[in-house]
Amino acid sequence: MTRTTAAASPIPSAEPAPTSISIWTVLTVAVATQTAGSVVSQGVYILVPFWRDAFGVSLASASLAVTLMNGAQIATIYGIGRAIDRYGERVVVGLAMLAMAAAMVAASFATELTGLLLCMAALGGTYAAVQPGGTRAIMRWFPPRHRALATGFRQAAVPLGTMIAAALLPLIAAQAGLSAAAWFSAGVSVLGSLLFLLFYREGGQAAPGARREEPLKLGALIRTVGKNPQFWPVLRLGIAMSAFQFTFTAHAIGYMGGALGLGLVGAASLFALAQLAGIPGRVGLPWLCDRLWPGHRPRAFAAIALIGTVIVMIFAALPLGAPAWLTATVLVAFGLFGIGWFPLYLLEIAEMAPSTSIASTVSFASTLCLIAMALGPWLFGLVTDQFGYSAAWALLVAPVIVTALPLAIRTAQSER
């Protein structure tokens, strides 16, 4: 397939300049930092049903913790992305993760829902640095032939962190209380910050001492990336899939605990399987796509998204008392496709970016995705409270189908 290139300078394709650390050390630090950030941020989704019970509120009200967290990211991520492009990812990401820890410490003292929501807003506003910072590190340090694999490994840290959160936070909350769970998350965030500040180095394909170029302003950035005909279709599906994945993450445990009769702790333990499967999914899908189907990432992305909707429809059809092996099988399949899709999308967006505005482009795309992620869990909870789960599951899969089918058809036609 022929790709239309943007007018701005492309991302350099040369090998990274020699530095004091290897690209694989950079990848290790990036993966560890992303894992820590994911334990904290994705742990918010895991704790929604516990906060609902602790504060005696409705599912929709408890889900506002997710909405406020993502809403704050919407407000800050583009500005943080420009700061990363201007000042580098090491300091911005490291300090942001320390601020995340402070937000979780404050959350441990919350005695009512309003206080908790303020803390989640602070958490989201600082977590916004992790995704664009890590993506910029990969794009700057890794040559094109390694980017799919490196992006897959780094993005596998998200389900890994979610799996750790799903396995540990419910147990900590049930046995030691929600305050202990919040302190655990704060400690993980401090550890991630120290790893990035101490072991990551700016560098990669930028020559040491090179003049920093000013990132494009928003209007110029949109005009530049918009010249690529694949940008908007890929972005639209990414928005739909963001709402799809994170709404499922926010509500699957509560659904299994009640509708499938598994209980919250049992459901959380079972849900950890989906996150475990997401790890090989995020590493393997982009690697296989680039090896077996080079140049066809948008079409592969659309196919993976459609498979994910089929899996969720099967999950929604599971009856009360369904065998544990069947539920586990469906969750593993969701992990492979419903979680594994993201590196394909992220790499497509990042490689369309001007070389001076990688974090800014990722942040712009993430802002739109985060709007869907913020509204999705709340809308799902609202529809569930009013009309039941069947209507909510239908609302969840419809946007993915509507955006994936045109992308699949369009890219198939262009490849002929």
Coordinates of C-alpha atoms in Angstrom, one line a residue:
M1 CA 0.0 0.0 0.0
T2 CA 1.3 3.5 -0.8
R3 CA 1.4 5.9 2.0
T4 CA 1.1 9.7 1.6
T5 CA 3.8 11.4 3.6
A6 CA 3.3 14.6 5.5
A7 CA 5.0 17.8 4.4
A8 CA 7.0 18.2 7.6
S9 CA 10.3 16.5 8.2
P10 CA 9.8 12.8 8.5
I11 CA 11.1 10.9 11.5
P12 CA 14.7 10.0 10.9
S13 CA 15.3 6.4 9.7
A14 CA 19.0 6.3 10.5
E15 CA 20.3 4.1 13.3
P16 CA 20.5 5.9 16.7
A17 CA 23.7 7.7 17.5
P18 CA 26.0 5.8 19.9
T19 CA 25.3 6.7 23.5
S20 CA 26.3 5.4 26.9
I21 CA 23.2 3.1 27.1
S22 CA 21.8 0.7 24.7
I23 CA 18.4 0.9 23.1
W24 CA 17.4 -2.3 25.0
T25 CA 18.2 -0.6 28.3
V26 CA 16.0 2.3 27.2
L27 CA 13.2 -0.2 26.4
T28 CA 13.6 -1.9 29.8
V29 CA 13.2 1.4 31.6
A30 CA 10.3 2.5 29.4
V31 CA 8.5 -0.8 30.0
A32 CA 9.1 -0.7 33.8
T33 CA 7.9 2.9 34.0
Q34 CA 4.8 2.2 31.9
T35 CA 4.0 -0.8 34.1
A36 CA 4.2 1.3 37.2
G37 CA 2.0 4.0 35.7
S38 CA -0.5 1.4 34.5
V39 CA -0.8 -0.2 38.0
V40 CA -1.8 3.2 39.3
S41 CA -4.1 4.5 36.5
Q42 CA -5.7 1.2 35.5
G43 CA -6.1 0.4 39.2
V44 CA -8.8 3.2 39.3
Y45 CA -10.9 1.1 36.9
I46 CA -10.4 -2.0 39.1
L47 CA -11.5 -0.1 42.2
V48 CA -14.7 1.4 40.8
P49 CA -17.0 -1.3 42.3
F50 CA -15.2 -1.1 45.7
W51 CA -15.7 2.7 45.8
R52 CA -19.4 2.2 44.9
D53 CA -19.8 0.0 47.9
A54 CA -17.6 2.1 50.2
F55 CA -19.4 5.4 49.5
G56 CA -22.9 3.9 49.0
V57 CA -23.4 5.4 45.5
S58 CA -24.7 4.2 42.2
L59 CA -22.6 2.5 39.5
A60 CA -22.8 5.6 37.4
S61 CA -21.6 7.9 40.2
A62 CA -18.7 5.6 41.2
S63 CA -17.7 5.5 37.5
L64 CA -17.2 9.3 37.7
A65 CA -13.8 8.4 39.2
V66 CA -12.7 7.1 35.8
T67 CA -14.5 10.0 34.0
L68 CA -12.7 12.6 36.1
M69 CA -9.3 10.9 35.7
N70 CA -9.6 10.8 32.0
G71 CA -11.2 14.2 31.8
A72 CA -8.2 15.7 33.5
Q73 CA -5.9 14.0 31.0
I74 CA -7.9 15.6 28.2
A75 CA -7.2 19.0 29.8
T76 CA -3.5 18.5 30.2
I77 CA -2.1 16.0 27.8
Y78 CA -1.6 18.3 24.8
G79 CA 0.2 20.9 26.9
I80 CA 2.3 18.1 28.5
G81 CA 3.1 16.7 25.1
R82 CA 4.4 20.0 23.9
A83 CA 6.5 20.3 27.1
I84 CA 8.0 16.9 26.4
D85 CA 8.8 17.8 22.8
R86 CA 10.5 21.0 24.1
Y87 CA 12.2 19.9 27.3
G88 CA 12.5 16.1 26.9
E89 CA 10.7 13.2 28.4
R90 CA 13.1 12.3 31.3
V91 CA 12.3 15.2 33.6
V92 CA 8.6 15.7 32.6
V93 CA 7.7 12.0 33.0
G94 CA 9.7 11.6 36.2
L95 CA 8.2 14.5 38.0
A96 CA 4.7 13.7 36.7
M97 CA 4.9 10.2 38.3
L98 CA 5.9 11.8 41.6
A99 CA 2.7 13.9 41.4
M100 CA 0.7 10.8 40.6
A101 CA 1.9 9.3 43.9
A102 CA 0.9 12.5 45.8
A103 CA -2.6 12.2 44.3
M104 CA -3.0 8.6 45.5
V105 CA -1.7 9.5 49.0
A106 CA -4.4 12.2 49.1
A107 CA -7.0 9.7 47.9
S108 CA -6.2 7.5 50.8
F109 CA -7.7 10.2 53.1
A110 CA -10.9 10.7 51.1
T111 CA -14.0 10.1 53.3
E112 CA -16.6 11.0 50.6
L113 CA -16.9 10.7 46.9
T114 CA -16.3 14.3 46.1
G115 CA -12.8 14.2 47.7
L116 CA -12.0 11.0 45.8
L117 CA -13.0 12.6 42.5
L118 CA -10.7 15.6 43.1
C119 CA -7.8 13.2 43.7
M120 CA -8.6 11.2 40.6
A121 CA -8.6 14.5 38.6
A122 CA -5.1 15.3 39.9
L123 CA -4.0 11.7 39.1
G124 CA -5.3 11.9 35.5
G125 CA -3.8 15.3 34.9
T126 CA -0.3 14.1 35.8
Y127 CA -0.6 10.6 34.3
A128 CA -1.0 12.3 30.9
A129 CA 2.8 12.5 30.6
V130 CA 3.4 8.8 30.6
Q131 CA 2.0 7.8 27.1
P132 CA 3.5 10.6 24.9
G133 CA 6.8 10.6 26.8
G134 CA 7.3 6.8 26.4
T135 CA 6.2 6.9 22.8
R136 CA 8.6 9.7 22.0
A137 CA 11.4 7.7 23.6
I138 CA 10.7 4.7 21.4
M139 CA 10.5 6.8 18.2
R140 CA 13.7 8.7 19.0
W141 CA 15.8 5.7 20.1
F142 CA 14.7 2.8 17.8
P143 CA 15.2 2.5 14.1
P144 CA 12.1 1.7 12.0
R145 CA 12.7 -2.1 11.8
H146 CA 12.6 -2.4 15.6
R147 CA 9.8 0.1 16.4
A148 CA 6.9 -2.4 16.1
L149 CA 8.5 -4.8 18.5
A150 CA 9.6 -2.1 20.9
T151 CA 6.2 -0.4 20.8
G152 CA 4.6 -3.8 21.4
F153 CA 6.8 -4.5 24.4
R154 CA 6.2 -1.1 25.9
Q155 CA 2.5 -1.2 25.4
A156 CA 2.3 -4.7 26.8
A157 CA 3.2 -3.0 30.1
V158 CA -0.3 -1.5 30.2
P159 CA -2.1 -4.9 30.5
L160 CA 0.7 -6.1 32.7
G161 CA 0.1 -3.2 35.1
T162 CA -3.6 -3.8 34.9
M163 CA -3.1 -7.5 35.6
I164 CA -1.0 -6.6 38.7
A165 CA -3.7 -4.1 39.8
A166 CA -6.5 -6.6 39.2
A167 CA -4.7 -9.3 41.1
L168 CA -3.5 -7.2 44.1
L169 CA -5.7 -4.2 44.6
P170 CA -9.0 -6.0 45.3
L171 CA -7.2 -8.3 47.8
I172 CA -5.5 -5.3 49.5
A173 CA -8.8 -3.4 49.6
A174 CA -10.8 -6.3 50.9
Q175 CA -8.2 -7.2 53.6
A176 CA -6.6 -3.9 54.6
G177 CA -9.0 -1.3 53.3
L178 CA -9.2 1.2 50.4
S179 CA -6.6 3.4 52.0
A180 CA -4.0 0.7 52.0
A181 CA -4.8 0.1 48.3
A182 CA -4.2 3.8 47.6
W183 CA -0.9 3.8 49.4
F184 CA 0.2 0.7 47.5
S185 CA -0.5 2.5 44.2
A186 CA 1.4 5.6 45.5
G187 CA 4.5 3.5 46.3
V188 CA 4.4 1.9 42.8
S189 CA 4.3 5.4 41.2
V190 CA 7.3 6.6 43.2
L191 CA 9.2 3.5 42.1
G192 CA 8.4 4.2 38.5
S193 CA 9.5 7.8 38.8
L194 CA 12.8 6.9 40.3
L195 CA 13.5 4.3 37.6
F196 CA 12.9 6.9 34.8
L197 CA 14.8 9.7 36.5
L198 CA 17.8 7.6 37.4
F199 CA 18.3 5.3 34.4
Y200 CA 16.7 7.0 31.4
R201 CA 18.8 9.3 29.3
E202 CA 17.8 11.8 26.6
G203 CA 19.4 11.0 23.3
G204 CA 18.7 8.4 20.6
Q205 CA 18.7 9.7 17.1
A206 CA 19.1 13.3 18.1
A207 CA 22.7 14.3 18.2
P208 CA 24.1 15.4 21.6
G209 CA 23.9 19.1 21.9
A210 CA 21.7 19.6 18.9
R211 CA 19.4 22.6 18.9
R212 CA 15.9 21.8 20.0
E213 CA 13.3 22.6 17.4
E214 CA 10.0 24.2 18.4
P215 CA 7.1 21.7 18.2
L216 CA 4.3 22.7 15.7
K217 CA 1.4 24.7 17.1
L218 CA -1.9 22.8 17.1
G219 CA -3.4 24.3 14.0
A220 CA -0.2 23.6 11.9
L221 CA 0.1 20.2 13.4
I222 CA -3.5 19.2 12.4
R223 CA -3.0 20.5 8.9
T224 CA 0.3 18.6 8.6
V225 CA -0.8 15.2 9.8
G226 CA -4.2 15.6 8.1
K227 CA -2.5 15.5 4.7
N228 CA -2.0 11.8 5.2
P229 CA -5.3 10.2 4.0
Q230 CA -5.0 7.4 6.6
F231 CA -4.8 9.7 9.6
W232 CA -8.4 10.5 10.3
P233 CA -9.8 7.0 9.6
V234 CA -7.2 5.4 11.8
L235 CA -7.8 8.0 14.5
R236 CA -11.6 7.5 14.4
L237 CA -11.2 3.8 15.0
G238 CA -8.7 4.5 17.7
I239 CA -11.2 6.7 19.5
A240 CA -13.9 4.0 19.3
M241 CA -11.5 1.3 20.5
S242 CA -10.3 3.4 23.4
A243 CA -13.9 3.7 24.7
F244 CA -14.4 0.0 23.9
Q245 CA -11.4 -1.3 25.8
F246 CA -11.5 0.9 28.9
T247 CA -15.3 0.7 29.3
F248 CA -15.0 -3.0 29.3
T249 CA -12.2 -2.8 31.8
A250 CA -14.3 -0.6 34.1
H251 CA -17.4 -2.8 34.1
A252 CA -16.4 -6.4 33.3
I253 CA -15.6 -7.1 37.0
G254 CA -18.8 -5.7 38.3
Y255 CA -20.8 -7.5 35.6
M256 CA -19.1 -10.9 36.3
G257 CA -19.5 -10.4 40.0
G258 CA -23.2 -9.8 39.8
A259 CA -24.7 -11.1 36.5
L260 CA -22.4 -14.1 36.3
G261 CA -22.5 -14.7 40.1
L262 CA -18.7 -14.8 40.6
G263 CA -18.3 -12.2 43.4
L264 CA -16.1 -9.1 43.1
V265 CA -12.8 -10.7 44.3
G266 CA -13.3 -13.9 42.2
A267 CA -14.3 -11.8 39.1
A268 CA -11.2 -9.6 39.6
S269 CA -8.9 -12.6 39.7
L270 CA -10.5 -14.1 36.6
F271 CA -10.3 -10.7 34.8
A272 CA -6.6 -10.7 35.4
L273 CA -6.4 -13.4 32.7
A274 CA -7.6 -10.9 30.1
Q275 CA -4.7 -8.6 31.1
L276 CA -2.3 -11.5 31.0
A277 CA -3.4 -12.4 27.5
G278 CA -3.0 -8.7 26.5
I279 CA 0.7 -8.9 27.0
P280 CA 1.5 -11.4 24.2
G281 CA -1.3 -9.7 22.2
R282 CA 0.4 -6.3 22.3
V283 CA 3.8 -7.8 21.5
G284 CA 2.7 -10.4 19.0
L285 CA 0.1 -8.6 16.9
P286 CA 2.3 -5.7 15.7
W287 CA 5.2 -8.0 15.2
L288 CA 3.2 -10.5 13.1
C289 CA 1.6 -7.7 11.1
D290 CA 4.9 -6.1 10.2
R291 CA 6.5 -9.5 9.4
L292 CA 3.6 -11.3 7.6
W293 CA 1.6 -8.3 6.3
P294 CA 4.0 -5.4 5.9
G295 CA 2.4 -2.1 4.9
H296 CA -1.1 -3.2 5.9
R297 CA -1.3 -2.0 9.5
P298 CA -4.6 0.0 9.1
R299 CA -6.4 -3.0 7.6
A300 CA -5.0 -5.3 10.3
F301 CA -6.1 -2.8 12.9
A302 CA -9.7 -2.8 11.5
A303 CA -9.8 -6.6 11.4
I304 CA -8.6 -6.9 15.0
A305 CA -11.2 -4.4 16.2
L306 CA -14.0 -6.3 14.5
I307 CA -12.8 -9.6 16.1
G308 CA -12.9 -7.8 19.5
T309 CA -16.5 -6.8 19.1
V310 CA -17.5 -10.5 18.4
I311 CA -15.7 -11.5 21.5
V312 CA -17.5 -9.0 23.7
M313 CA -20.9 -10.1 22.2
I314 CA -20.0 -13.7 23.2
F315 CA -19.1 -12.4 26.7
A316 CA -22.4 -10.6 27.0
A317 CA -24.3 -13.7 26.1
L318 CA -22.7 -15.9 28.8
P319 CA -25.4 -17.2 31.2
L320 CA -25.4 -17.1 35.0
G321 CA -23.4 -20.0 36.3
A322 CA -21.4 -20.3 33.0
P323 CA -18.4 -22.7 33.5
A324 CA -15.3 -20.9 34.7
W325 CA -13.2 -22.3 31.8
L326 CA -15.6 -20.8 29.3
T327 CA -15.5 -17.4 30.9
A328 CA -11.8 -17.6 31.1
T329 CA -11.5 -18.5 27.5
V330 CA -13.6 -15.5 26.4
L331 CA -11.5 -13.2 28.6
V332 CA -8.2 -14.5 27.2
A333 CA -9.6 -13.9 23.6
F334 CA -10.5 -10.4 24.6
G335 CA -7.0 -9.8 26.0
L336 CA -5.4 -10.9 22.7
F337 CA -7.6 -8.7 20.5
G338 CA -9.5 -6.2 22.7
I339 CA -6.3 -5.1 24.4
G340 CA -3.6 -6.2 21.8
W341 CA -4.8 -3.7 19.2
F342 CA -3.2 -0.6 20.7
P343 CA 0.4 -0.7 19.5
L344 CA -0.7 -1.0 15.9
Y345 CA -2.8 2.2 16.3
L346 CA -0.2 4.1 18.3
L347 CA 2.7 3.3 15.9
E348 CA 0.6 4.4 12.9
I349 CA -0.2 7.7 14.6
A350 CA 3.4 8.3 15.7
E351 CA 4.9 7.5 12.3
M352 CA 2.6 10.0 10.7
A353 CA 3.9 12.7 13.1
P354 CA 6.4 15.4 12.1
S355 CA 9.8 14.7 13.7
T356 CA 9.7 17.8 15.9
S357 CA 6.2 17.0 17.2
I358 CA 6.0 13.3 18.0
A359 CA 4.7 13.8 21.6
S360 CA 2.4 16.6 20.5
T361 CA 0.9 14.4 17.8
V362 CA 0.4 11.5 20.1
S363 CA -1.0 13.9 22.7
F364 CA -3.5 15.4 20.2
A365 CA -4.7 11.9 19.2
S366 CA -4.8 10.8 22.8
T367 CA -6.9 13.8 23.8
L368 CA -9.7 12.7 21.4
C369 CA -9.4 9.1 22.6
L370 CA -9.5 10.2 26.2
I371 CA -12.8 12.0 25.6
A372 CA -14.3 8.7 24.6
M373 CA -12.6 6.9 27.5
A374 CA -13.9 9.5 29.9
L375 CA -17.5 9.3 28.7
G376 CA -17.6 5.6 27.9
P377 CA -17.7 4.1 31.5
W378 CA -20.1 6.7 32.7
L379 CA -22.5 6.2 29.7
F380 CA -22.3 2.4 30.1
G381 CA -23.1 2.7 33.8
L382 CA -26.0 5.1 33.0
V383 CA -27.5 2.9 30.3
T384 CA -27.1 -0.2 32.6
D385 CA -28.9 1.6 35.5
Q386 CA -31.7 2.6 33.2
F387 CA -32.1 -0.2 30.6
G388 CA -29.9 -3.1 31.7
Y389 CA -26.7 -4.7 30.6
S390 CA -28.0 -5.9 27.1
A391 CA -28.5 -2.3 25.9
A392 CA -25.2 -1.2 27.4
W393 CA -23.2 -4.0 25.6
A394 CA -24.9 -3.1 22.3
L395 CA -24.0 0.6 22.8
L396 CA -20.4 -0.5 23.5
V397 CA -19.8 -2.5 20.2
A398 CA -21.7 -0.3 17.8
P399 CA -19.1 2.6 17.4
V400 CA -16.3 0.1 16.7
I401 CA -18.3 -1.7 14.0
V402 CA -19.3 1.7 12.4
T403 CA -15.6 2.9 12.2
A404 CA -13.8 -0.4 11.6
L405 CA -15.8 -1.5 8.5
P406 CA -15.2 1.6 6.4
L407 CA -11.4 1.5 7.3
A408 CA -11.2 -2.2 6.3
I409 CA -13.1 -1.7 3.1
R410 CA -11.2 1.5 2.1
T411 CA -7.8 0.0 2.8
A412 CA -8.7 -3.2 1.0
Q413 CA -9.6 -1.2 -2.1
S414 CA -6.5 0.9 -2.0
E415 CA -4.3 -2.2 -1.8
R416 CA -5.7 -3.7 -5.0

